[in-house]
């Protein structure tokens, strides 16, 4: 019997199934995930067992950074169509006697993350185009008793959007003094229900052990 | 790489062969990989969860008194500095500041505060646990969304569990605060609230943690 000689050719792998798989993964990722917007401060939220998802709209988020700065964010979601953000800013402007131009209001509306700029520097902040430049303005919202801008932000946010819910996003290392100040201001403004943003973890309880 | 395999047939005349069109997919795979990596890095898959808390009304009228609660059911938990956790039962009056009761120390783990709370909240925790098991095994047929409200109803009619007052010393951190509220949810405590720490309780923490008030004053 003569040996069967296989023709030598370069190995060729059919990539089509691989392309199919990747396409499926890609579509899955596109549909299930949402863009992560860069926050002005890095925050590691603590863990809890709560399974309630974050609301998608009608919320104001207080971002409490580990070094005690407070940033605020309004209505990130589909309700941007109602243009709450520019309304809130122009109310703030009227309160502090600052007039914002159409352009500045639009910049404020478009800004993707939380804002922690003192109102007096807001104009410069909105006018500057450079992201690095803008970062230097993010010094946190003043909230001491002489110049309590945070309480006015809350006031106007609730006037403009009565359904707004308060969410607090804090770092595990944020000192309680900061948290307490924010809670105090919220309480003063009659906001009594908050959502604390956390990550999910599981916990077990052992009832038998304590039955004694 | 796509290649045309040429075969000689019979050695006779050459025939234009019918070939399946074959495309090289490798660049496409490269591109897809790149896109997937990009999306994985820039998006977050899991949505953050929220924990709801409700604070009591702020007392603005000086004549209005805080609601009275029975001291025998009261459990005070104080978040201390350096991730320490203190507790004492009952109530302390500002009058006996010379004779303050000592604080008990515990920790945030499963053997610490969770055990402490479960021991006191045994009846309610057992009831909630049994109810949840019955729902899972199908003994009780109840729509999924009314489970939480039924559990809340258990809490409302419960009159043996503790009333927990959470207070925070100034050096505590936000993680501690969320942890302790989370423990309340885990152990199913029906009545708890967050309060401002009283000055005599600050003294008690300072004694227990070994901070002298003068040192604190000079640090500020």
CSV table of C-alpha atoms in Angstrom, one decimal:
chain,number,residue,atom,x,y,z
A,1,UNK,CA,0.0,0.0,0.0
A,2,UNK,CA,1.4,3.3,-0.9
A,3,UNK,CA,1.4,5.9,1.8
A,4,UNK,CA,-1.2,8.5,1.6
A,5,UNK,CA,0.5,11.8,1.5
A,6,UNK,CA,-1.4,14.7,2.9
A,7,UNK,CA,-0.9,17.9,0.9
A,8,UNK,CA,1.0,20.4,3.0
A,9,UNK,CA,-0.8,23.7,3.2
A,10,UNK,CA,-0.6,26.6,5.7
A,11,UNK,CA,-3.0,26.0,8.6
A,12,UNK,CA,-6.1,27.9,8.3
A,13,UNK,CA,-8.6,28.5,11.1
A,14,UNK,CA,-12.0,29.6,10.3
A,15,UNK,CA,-12.6,32.7,12.4
A,16,UNK,CA,-16.3,33.1,11.7
A,17,UNK,CA,-17.6,31.5,15.0
A,18,UNK,CA,-15.2,33.6,17.0
A,19,UNK,CA,-16.5,36.7,15.3
A,20,UNK,CA,-20.0,35.6,16.1
A,21,UNK,CA,-19.2,35.1,19.8
A,22,UNK,CA,-17.5,38.5,20.0
A,23,UNK,CA,-20.4,40.2,18.3
A,24,UNK,CA,-22.8,38.7,20.9
A,25,UNK,CA,-20.6,39.8,23.8
A,26,UNK,CA,-20.3,43.3,22.3
A,27,UNK,CA,-24.0,43.7,21.9
A,28,UNK,CA,-24.6,42.4,25.4
A,29,UNK,CA,-22.2,44.9,26.9
A,30,UNK,CA,-23.7,47.7,24.9
A,31,UNK,CA,-27.2,46.9,26.1
A,32,UNK,CA,-26.5,46.2,29.7
A,33,UNK,CA,-24.0,48.7,30.8
A,34,UNK,CA,-24.0,52.4,31.2
A,35,UNK,CA,-21.2,54.8,30.8
A,36,UNK,CA,-19.3,55.6,33.9
A,37,UNK,CA,-18.9,59.4,34.1
A,38,UNK,CA,-15.7,60.6,35.8
A,39,UNK,CA,-16.4,62.0,39.2
A,40,UNK,CA,-14.4,64.9,40.7
A,41,UNK,CA,-13.4,62.8,43.6
A,42,UNK,CA,-12.6,59.1,43.9
A,43,UNK,CA,-15.1,57.5,46.1
A,44,UNK,CA,-15.3,53.9,47.3
A,45,UNK,CA,-18.8,53.4,48.5
A,46,UNK,CA,-19.3,51.1,51.6
A,47,UNK,CA,-21.2,47.8,51.4
A,48,UNK,CA,-24.6,46.9,52.5
A,49,UNK,CA,-27.2,44.1,51.9
A,50,UNK,CA,-29.7,46.4,50.4
A,51,UNK,CA,-30.9,45.3,47.0
A,52,UNK,CA,-32.9,48.3,45.9
A,53,UNK,CA,-31.4,49.8,42.7
A,54,UNK,CA,-30.5,53.4,42.4
A,55,UNK,CA,-33.3,55.5,40.9
A,56,UNK,CA,-32.6,56.5,37.3
A,57,UNK,CA,-34.0,60.0,37.5
A,58,UNK,CA,-35.4,62.6,39.9
A,59,UNK,CA,-32.4,62.5,42.2
A,60,UNK,CA,-29.8,64.8,43.6
A,61,UNK,CA,-26.6,63.1,44.6
A,62,UNK,CA,-24.3,64.4,47.3
A,63,UNK,CA,-20.8,63.2,46.7
A,64,UNK,CA,-18.8,63.3,49.9
A,65,UNK,CA,-15.1,62.9,49.2
A,66,UNK,CA,-12.7,61.5,51.8
A,67,UNK,CA,-11.1,64.9,52.4
A,68,UNK,CA,-14.5,66.4,53.4
A,69,UNK,CA,-15.5,68.2,50.2
A,70,UNK,CA,-19.1,68.1,49.1
A,71,UNK,CA,-20.1,67.9,45.4
A,72,UNK,CA,-23.6,67.8,44.0
A,73,UNK,CA,-25.2,66.4,41.0
A,74,UNK,CA,-28.8,66.7,39.7
A,75,UNK,CA,-31.0,64.6,37.4
A,76,UNK,CA,-28.6,62.5,35.6
A,77,UNK,CA,-30.9,60.5,33.4
A,78,UNK,CA,-33.7,60.8,30.9
A,79,UNK,CA,-35.3,63.7,32.7
A,80,UNK,CA,-32.5,65.9,31.4
A,81,UNK,CA,-35.1,66.8,28.8
A,82,UNK,CA,-36.9,68.9,31.4
A,83,UNK,CA,-33.8,71.1,31.8
A,84,UNK,CA,-33.8,71.1,35.5
A,85,UNK,CA,-30.1,71.8,35.8
A,86,UNK,CA,-30.1,75.3,34.0
A,87,UNK,CA,-33.2,76.2,35.9
A,88,UNK,CA,-31.6,75.4,39.2
A,89,UNK,CA,-28.5,77.4,38.3
A,90,UNK,CA,-30.4,80.5,37.2
A,91,UNK,CA,-32.3,80.4,40.4
A,92,UNK,CA,-29.0,80.2,42.3
A,93,UNK,CA,-27.8,83.1,40.1
A,94,UNK,CA,-30.7,85.3,41.1
A,95,UNK,CA,-30.1,84.5,44.7
A,96,UNK,CA,-26.5,85.6,44.5
A,97,UNK,CA,-27.0,88.4,42.0
A,98,UNK,CA,-25.0,86.6,39.2
A,99,UNK,CA,-26.4,86.6,35.7
A,100,UNK,CA,-25.5,83.5,33.7
A,101,UNK,CA,-25.4,83.7,29.9
A,102,UNK,CA,-27.3,81.2,27.7
A,103,UNK,CA,-23.9,79.6,26.9
A,104,UNK,CA,-23.0,79.2,30.5
A,105,UNK,CA,-26.3,77.6,31.3
A,106,UNK,CA,-25.8,75.2,28.5
A,107,UNK,CA,-22.3,74.3,29.7
A,108,UNK,CA,-23.8,73.6,33.2
A,109,UNK,CA,-26.4,71.4,31.7
A,110,UNK,CA,-23.9,69.4,29.7
A,111,UNK,CA,-21.4,68.9,32.5
A,112,UNK,CA,-21.2,65.1,32.9
A,113,UNK,CA,-20.3,64.7,36.6
A,114,UNK,CA,-20.9,66.2,40.0
A,115,UNK,CA,-20.2,69.9,40.6
A,116,UNK,CA,-18.5,71.3,43.7
A,117,UNK,CA,-17.8,74.9,42.7
A,118,UNK,CA,-18.5,77.9,44.9
A,119,UNK,CA,-21.2,80.0,43.2
A,120,UNK,CA,-18.9,83.1,42.9
A,121,UNK,CA,-16.5,81.1,40.7
A,122,UNK,CA,-19.2,79.4,38.7
A,123,UNK,CA,-18.9,81.8,35.8
A,124,UNK,CA,-15.2,81.2,35.4
A,125,UNK,CA,-15.6,77.5,35.8
A,126,UNK,CA,-18.2,77.3,33.1
A,127,UNK,CA,-16.2,79.6,30.7
A,128,UNK,CA,-13.0,77.6,31.0
A,129,UNK,CA,-12.8,74.9,28.3
A,130,UNK,CA,-9.9,72.9,29.7
A,131,UNK,CA,-10.8,69.9,31.8
A,132,UNK,CA,-7.7,70.3,33.9
A,133,UNK,CA,-8.5,73.9,34.5
A,134,UNK,CA,-12.0,73.0,35.5
A,135,UNK,CA,-10.7,70.5,38.1
A,136,UNK,CA,-9.0,73.3,40.0
A,137,UNK,CA,-12.3,75.0,40.5
A,138,UNK,CA,-13.9,71.9,42.1
A,139,UNK,CA,-13.1,72.8,45.7
A,140,UNK,CA,-16.4,71.6,47.1
A,141,UNK,CA,-19.6,73.5,47.9
A,142,UNK,CA,-19.3,75.9,50.9
A,143,UNK,CA,-21.7,74.9,53.6
A,144,UNK,CA,-20.6,76.7,56.8
A,145,UNK,CA,-23.1,78.8,58.7
A,146,UNK,CA,-21.9,82.1,57.2
A,147,UNK,CA,-22.2,81.1,53.6
A,148,UNK,CA,-24.4,78.0,53.3
A,149,UNK,CA,-24.6,77.6,49.6
A,150,UNK,CA,-25.4,73.9,49.9
A,151,UNK,CA,-28.7,74.6,51.6
A,152,UNK,CA,-29.7,77.0,48.7
A,153,UNK,CA,-28.8,74.4,46.1
A,154,UNK,CA,-31.1,71.9,48.0
A,155,UNK,CA,-33.8,74.6,48.2
A,156,UNK,CA,-33.8,75.4,44.6
A,157,UNK,CA,-33.4,71.9,43.4
A,158,UNK,CA,-36.5,71.0,45.3
A,159,UNK,CA,-38.4,74.1,44.1
A,160,UNK,CA,-37.6,73.3,40.5
A,161,UNK,CA,-38.2,69.6,40.7
A,162,UNK,CA,-40.5,68.7,43.7
A,163,UNK,CA,-40.1,65.0,43.1
A,164,UNK,CA,-36.4,65.1,43.6
A,165,UNK,CA,-34.9,62.5,46.0
A,166,UNK,CA,-31.7,62.9,47.9
A,167,UNK,CA,-28.9,60.3,47.5
A,168,UNK,CA,-25.8,60.3,49.5
A,169,UNK,CA,-22.7,58.8,48.0
A,170,UNK,CA,-19.8,58.8,50.4
A,171,UNK,CA,-16.5,57.2,50.8
A,172,UNK,CA,-16.1,54.8,53.6
A,173,UNK,CA,-13.3,57.0,55.0
A,174,UNK,CA,-15.2,60.3,54.9
A,175,UNK,CA,-15.3,61.6,58.4
A,176,UNK,CA,-18.7,61.7,60.1
A,177,UNK,CA,-18.4,65.4,60.7
A,178,UNK,CA,-18.9,66.0,57.0
A,179,UNK,CA,-21.8,63.6,56.8
A,180,UNK,CA,-23.4,65.0,59.8
A,181,UNK,CA,-23.2,68.6,58.4
A,182,UNK,CA,-24.9,67.5,55.2
A,183,UNK,CA,-27.6,65.5,57.1
A,184,UNK,CA,-28.2,68.5,59.3
A,185,UNK,CA,-28.7,70.8,56.3
A,186,UNK,CA,-31.0,68.3,54.7
A,187,UNK,CA,-33.0,67.9,57.9
A,188,UNK,CA,-33.3,71.7,58.1
A,189,UNK,CA,-34.7,71.8,54.6
A,190,UNK,CA,-37.2,69.1,55.6
A,191,UNK,CA,-35.7,66.3,53.6
A,192,UNK,CA,-36.1,63.3,55.8
A,193,UNK,CA,-35.8,60.3,53.5
A,194,UNK,CA,-32.4,59.7,51.9
A,195,UNK,CA,-30.9,56.9,49.9
A,196,UNK,CA,-27.4,56.0,50.8
A,197,UNK,CA,-25.5,54.6,47.8
A,198,UNK,CA,-23.8,51.4,48.6
A,199,UNK,CA,-22.4,48.3,46.9
A,200,UNK,CA,-24.0,44.9,47.3
A,201,UNK,CA,-22.7,42.3,49.7
A,202,UNK,CA,-24.2,39.3,51.4
A,203,UNK,CA,-24.6,38.7,55.0
A,204,UNK,CA,-25.8,35.6,56.9
A,205,UNK,CA,-27.3,35.4,60.3
A,206,UNK,CA,-27.1,32.3,62.5
A,207,UNK,CA,-30.3,32.1,64.4
A,208,UNK,CA,-29.6,28.7,66.0
A,209,UNK,CA,-26.5,30.0,67.7
A,210,UNK,CA,-28.4,32.5,69.7
A,211,UNK,CA,-31.4,30.3,70.6
A,212,UNK,CA,-29.8,29.3,73.9
B,1,UNK,CA,-4.8,33.9,4.9
B,2,UNK,CA,-7.1,33.2,2.1
B,3,UNK,CA,-5.5,31.1,-0.6
B,4,UNK,CA,-6.7,29.5,-3.7
B,5,UNK,CA,-6.0,25.8,-3.6
B,6,UNK,CA,-5.2,24.7,-7.0
B,7,UNK,CA,-5.7,21.2,-8.0
B,8,UNK,CA,-4.9,19.7,-11.2
B,9,UNK,CA,-7.6,17.5,-12.6
B,10,UNK,CA,-6.8,14.6,-14.8
B,11,UNK,CA,-4.0,16.6,-16.4
B,12,UNK,CA,-6.3,17.6,-19.2
B,13,UNK,CA,-7.7,21.0,-19.8
B,14,UNK,CA,-7.8,23.5,-17.1
B,15,UNK,CA,-11.2,24.5,-15.8
B,16,UNK,CA,-12.1,27.6,-13.8
B,17,UNK,CA,-13.0,26.1,-10.5
B,18,UNK,CA,-16.0,27.1,-8.5
B,19,UNK,CA,-14.6,28.2,-5.2
B,20,UNK,CA,-16.4,29.1,-2.0
B,21,UNK,CA,-15.7,32.8,-1.4
B,22,UNK,CA,-13.6,32.8,1.7
B,23,UNK,CA,-13.0,35.9,3.7
B,24,UNK,CA,-10.2,36.5,6.1
B,25,UNK,CA,-11.8,37.4,9.5
B,26,UNK,CA,-8.7,38.1,11.5
B,27,UNK,CA,-8.8,41.9,11.3
B,28,UNK,CA,-12.4,41.8,12.2
B,29,UNK,CA,-11.7,39.7,15.3
B,30,UNK,CA,-9.0,42.2,16.3
B,31,UNK,CA,-11.4,45.1,16.0
B,32,UNK,CA,-14.1,43.3,18.0
B,33,UNK,CA,-11.6,42.5,20.8
B,34,UNK,CA,-10.6,46.1,20.9
B,35,UNK,CA,-14.2,47.3,21.2
B,36,UNK,CA,-15.0,44.8,23.9
B,37,UNK,CA,-12.0,45.8,25.9
B,38,UNK,CA,-12.9,49.5,25.5
B,39,UNK,CA,-16.5,48.9,26.7
B,40,UNK,CA,-15.4,46.8,29.6
B,41,UNK,CA,-13.1,49.5,30.8
B,42,UNK,CA,-15.3,52.5,30.4
B,43,UNK,CA,-18.7,51.2,31.5
B,44,UNK,CA,-19.9,49.9,34.8
B,45,UNK,CA,-22.0,46.8,34.6
B,46,UNK,CA,-23.5,46.6,38.0
B,47,UNK,CA,-25.7,49.3,39.2
B,48,UNK,CA,-25.1,50.8,42.6
B,49,UNK,CA,-27.7,49.9,45.2
B,50,UNK,CA,-29.2,52.3,47.7
B,51,UNK,CA,-30.2,51.9,51.3
B,52,UNK,CA,-33.0,54.0,52.5
B,53,UNK,CA,-33.0,55.8,55.8
B,54,UNK,CA,-35.5,58.1,57.3
B,55,UNK,CA,-34.5,60.7,59.9
B,56,UNK,CA,-36.9,62.0,62.6
B,57,UNK,CA,-38.2,65.5,62.3
B,58,UNK,CA,-35.9,68.2,63.6
B,59,UNK,CA,-37.2,69.7,66.8
B,60,UNK,CA,-37.3,73.4,66.1
B,61,UNK,CA,-39.7,74.4,68.8
B,62,UNK,CA,-37.8,74.6,72.1
B,63,UNK,CA,-41.0,73.7,74.1
B,64,UNK,CA,-41.5,70.6,72.2
B,65,UNK,CA,-40.2,67.5,73.9
B,66,UNK,CA,-38.5,64.5,72.3
B,67,UNK,CA,-40.8,61.5,72.2
B,68,UNK,CA,-40.6,59.3,75.2
B,69,UNK,CA,-39.4,55.8,74.9
B,70,UNK,CA,-39.1,53.2,77.6
B,71,UNK,CA,-35.6,52.9,78.9
B,72,UNK,CA,-35.8,49.2,79.4
B,73,UNK,CA,-36.0,48.6,75.7
B,74,UNK,CA,-33.4,51.2,74.7
B,75,UNK,CA,-30.1,50.2,73.4
B,76,UNK,CA,-27.6,52.9,72.7
B,77,UNK,CA,-24.9,52.3,70.1
B,78,UNK,CA,-22.1,54.8,69.7
B,79,UNK,CA,-19.7,54.8,66.8
B,80,UNK,CA,-16.4,55.5,68.3
B,81,UNK,CA,-13.1,56.7,66.8
B,82,UNK,CA,-10.7,54.2,65.1
B,83,UNK,CA,-13.5,51.9,64.0
B,84,UNK,CA,-14.5,51.1,67.6
B,85,UNK,CA,-18.0,50.5,68.6
B,86,UNK,CA,-19.5,51.1,72.0
B,87,UNK,CA,-22.9,50.4,73.5
B,88,UNK,CA,-24.8,50.7,76.7
B,89,UNK,CA,-28.4,49.7,77.6
B,90,UNK,CA,-31.0,52.0,79.0
B,91,UNK,CA,-30.8,55.7,79.4
B,92,UNK,CA,-28.3,58.1,81.1
B,93,UNK,CA,-29.5,61.4,82.5
B,94,UNK,CA,-27.2,64.4,82.3
B,95,UNK,CA,-27.6,64.8,86.0
B,96,UNK,CA,-25.5,61.8,86.8
B,97,UNK,CA,-22.5,62.9,84.9
B,98,UNK,CA,-20.3,62.2,87.9
B,99,UNK,CA,-21.4,58.6,87.9
B,100,UNK,CA,-21.6,57.7,84.2
B,101,UNK,CA,-22.0,53.9,83.5
B,102,UNK,CA,-19.1,52.3,81.6
B,103,UNK,CA,-19.4,51.6,77.9
B,104,UNK,CA,-19.2,48.1,76.6
B,105,UNK,CA,-17.0,47.7,73.6
B,106,UNK,CA,-17.9,45.5,70.6
B,107,UNK,CA,-17.0,45.3,66.9
B,108,UNK,CA,-18.6,45.4,63.5
B,109,UNK,CA,-18.2,41.7,62.8
B,110,UNK,CA,-20.8,38.9,62.9
B,111,UNK,CA,-19.7,37.9,66.4
B,112,UNK,CA,-19.8,41.5,67.7
B,113,UNK,CA,-22.7,43.8,67.2
B,114,UNK,CA,-24.7,41.4,65.1
B,115,UNK,CA,-24.9,38.8,67.9
B,116,UNK,CA,-25.7,41.5,70.4
B,117,UNK,CA,-28.6,42.8,68.3
B,118,UNK,CA,-29.9,39.3,67.5
B,119,UNK,CA,-29.9,38.3,71.1
B,120,UNK,CA,-32.2,41.2,71.9
B,121,UNK,CA,-34.2,40.9,68.8
B,122,UNK,CA,-34.6,37.1,68.9
B,123,UNK,CA,-38.4,36.9,68.6
B,124,UNK,CA,-38.7,39.3,65.7
B,125,UNK,CA,-35.7,37.9,63.8
B,126,UNK,CA,-37.0,34.4,64.2
B,127,UNK,CA,-40.4,35.4,63.0
B,128,UNK,CA,-39.0,37.2,59.9
B,129,UNK,CA,-36.6,34.3,59.2
B,130,UNK,CA,-39.5,31.7,59.4
B,131,UNK,CA,-41.6,33.8,57.2
B,132,UNK,CA,-38.8,34.1,54.6
B,133,UNK,CA,-38.2,30.4,54.7
B,134,UNK,CA,-42.0,29.7,54.2
B,135,UNK,CA,-42.0,32.0,51.2
B,136,UNK,CA,-39.0,30.3,49.7
B,137,UNK,CA,-40.4,26.7,50.3
B,138,UNK,CA,-43.8,27.8,49.1
B,139,UNK,CA,-45.7,27.2,52.3
B,140,UNK,CA,-47.0,30.8,52.1
B,141,UNK,CA,-48.0,32.0,48.8
B,142,UNK,CA,-47.6,35.7,48.6
B,143,UNK,CA,-46.6,38.1,45.7
B,144,UNK,CA,-42.9,38.9,45.7
B,145,UNK,CA,-43.4,42.6,46.1
B,146,UNK,CA,-45.5,42.4,49.3
B,147,UNK,CA,-42.9,40.4,51.2
B,148,UNK,CA,-41.1,43.5,52.3
B,149,UNK,CA,-44.3,45.2,53.4
B,150,UNK,CA,-45.3,42.1,55.4
B,151,UNK,CA,-42.0,42.1,57.2
B,152,UNK,CA,-42.4,45.8,58.0
B,153,UNK,CA,-45.8,44.9,59.4
B,154,UNK,CA,-44.2,42.4,61.7
B,155,UNK,CA,-41.9,45.2,62.9
B,156,UNK,CA,-44.8,47.5,63.6
B,157,UNK,CA,-46.7,45.1,65.8
B,158,UNK,CA,-43.5,43.8,67.6
B,159,UNK,CA,-43.2,45.0,71.2
B,160,UNK,CA,-40.3,43.0,72.5
B,161,UNK,CA,-37.4,44.0,70.3
B,162,UNK,CA,-35.0,46.8,71.3
B,163,UNK,CA,-35.2,50.4,70.3
B,164,UNK,CA,-31.8,51.2,69.0
B,165,UNK,CA,-30.4,54.7,69.1
B,166,UNK,CA,-27.4,55.1,66.9
B,167,UNK,CA,-25.1,58.0,67.8
B,168,UNK,CA,-21.7,58.9,66.3
B,169,UNK,CA,-18.7,60.3,68.0
B,170,UNK,CA,-17.0,63.0,65.9
B,171,UNK,CA,-14.1,60.9,64.8
B,172,UNK,CA,-16.3,58.1,63.3
B,173,UNK,CA,-16.4,57.7,59.6
B,174,UNK,CA,-19.1,57.2,57.0
B,175,UNK,CA,-18.3,53.6,56.5
B,176,UNK,CA,-19.1,52.9,60.2
B,177,UNK,CA,-22.4,54.6,59.8
B,178,UNK,CA,-23.5,52.6,56.8
B,179,UNK,CA,-22.2,49.4,58.5
B,180,UNK,CA,-24.3,49.9,61.6
B,181,UNK,CA,-27.4,50.8,59.6
B,182,UNK,CA,-26.8,47.7,57.5
B,183,UNK,CA,-26.6,45.6,60.7
B,184,UNK,CA,-30.1,46.9,61.6
B,185,UNK,CA,-31.4,45.7,58.3
B,186,UNK,CA,-29.6,42.3,58.7
B,187,UNK,CA,-30.9,41.6,62.1
B,188,UNK,CA,-34.4,43.0,61.3
B,189,UNK,CA,-34.5,45.6,64.1
B,190,UNK,CA,-37.9,47.3,63.7
B,191,UNK,CA,-37.2,50.5,65.6
B,192,UNK,CA,-34.0,52.4,65.2
B,193,UNK,CA,-33.0,55.9,64.7
B,194,UNK,CA,-30.0,58.0,64.3
B,195,UNK,CA,-29.4,60.8,66.9
B,196,UNK,CA,-27.0,63.5,67.7
B,197,UNK,CA,-24.6,62.4,70.4
B,198,UNK,CA,-25.1,64.0,73.8
B,199,UNK,CA,-22.2,65.7,75.6
B,200,UNK,CA,-22.2,63.2,78.5
B,201,UNK,CA,-22.0,60.4,75.9
B,202,UNK,CA,-19.0,62.0,74.4
B,203,UNK,CA,-17.4,62.0,77.8
B,204,UNK,CA,-18.2,58.3,78.1
B,205,UNK,CA,-16.6,57.5,74.8
B,206,UNK,CA,-13.5,59.6,75.7
B,207,UNK,CA,-13.2,57.6,79.0
B,208,UNK,CA,-13.6,54.3,77.3
B,209,UNK,CA,-11.3,55.1,74.4
B,210,UNK,CA,-8.7,56.7,76.7
B,211,UNK,CA,-8.9,60.1,75.0
B,212,UNK,CA,-8.6,62.9,77.5
B,213,UNK,CA,-10.8,65.8,76.8
B,214,UNK,CA,-8.0,68.3,77.2
B,215,UNK,CA,-6.0,66.5,74.6
B,216,UNK,CA,-9.0,66.7,72.3
B,217,UNK,CA,-9.3,70.5,73.0
B,218,UNK,CA,-5.7,71.2,72.3
B,219,UNK,CA,-5.8,69.1,69.1
B,220,UNK,CA,-8.6,71.3,67.9
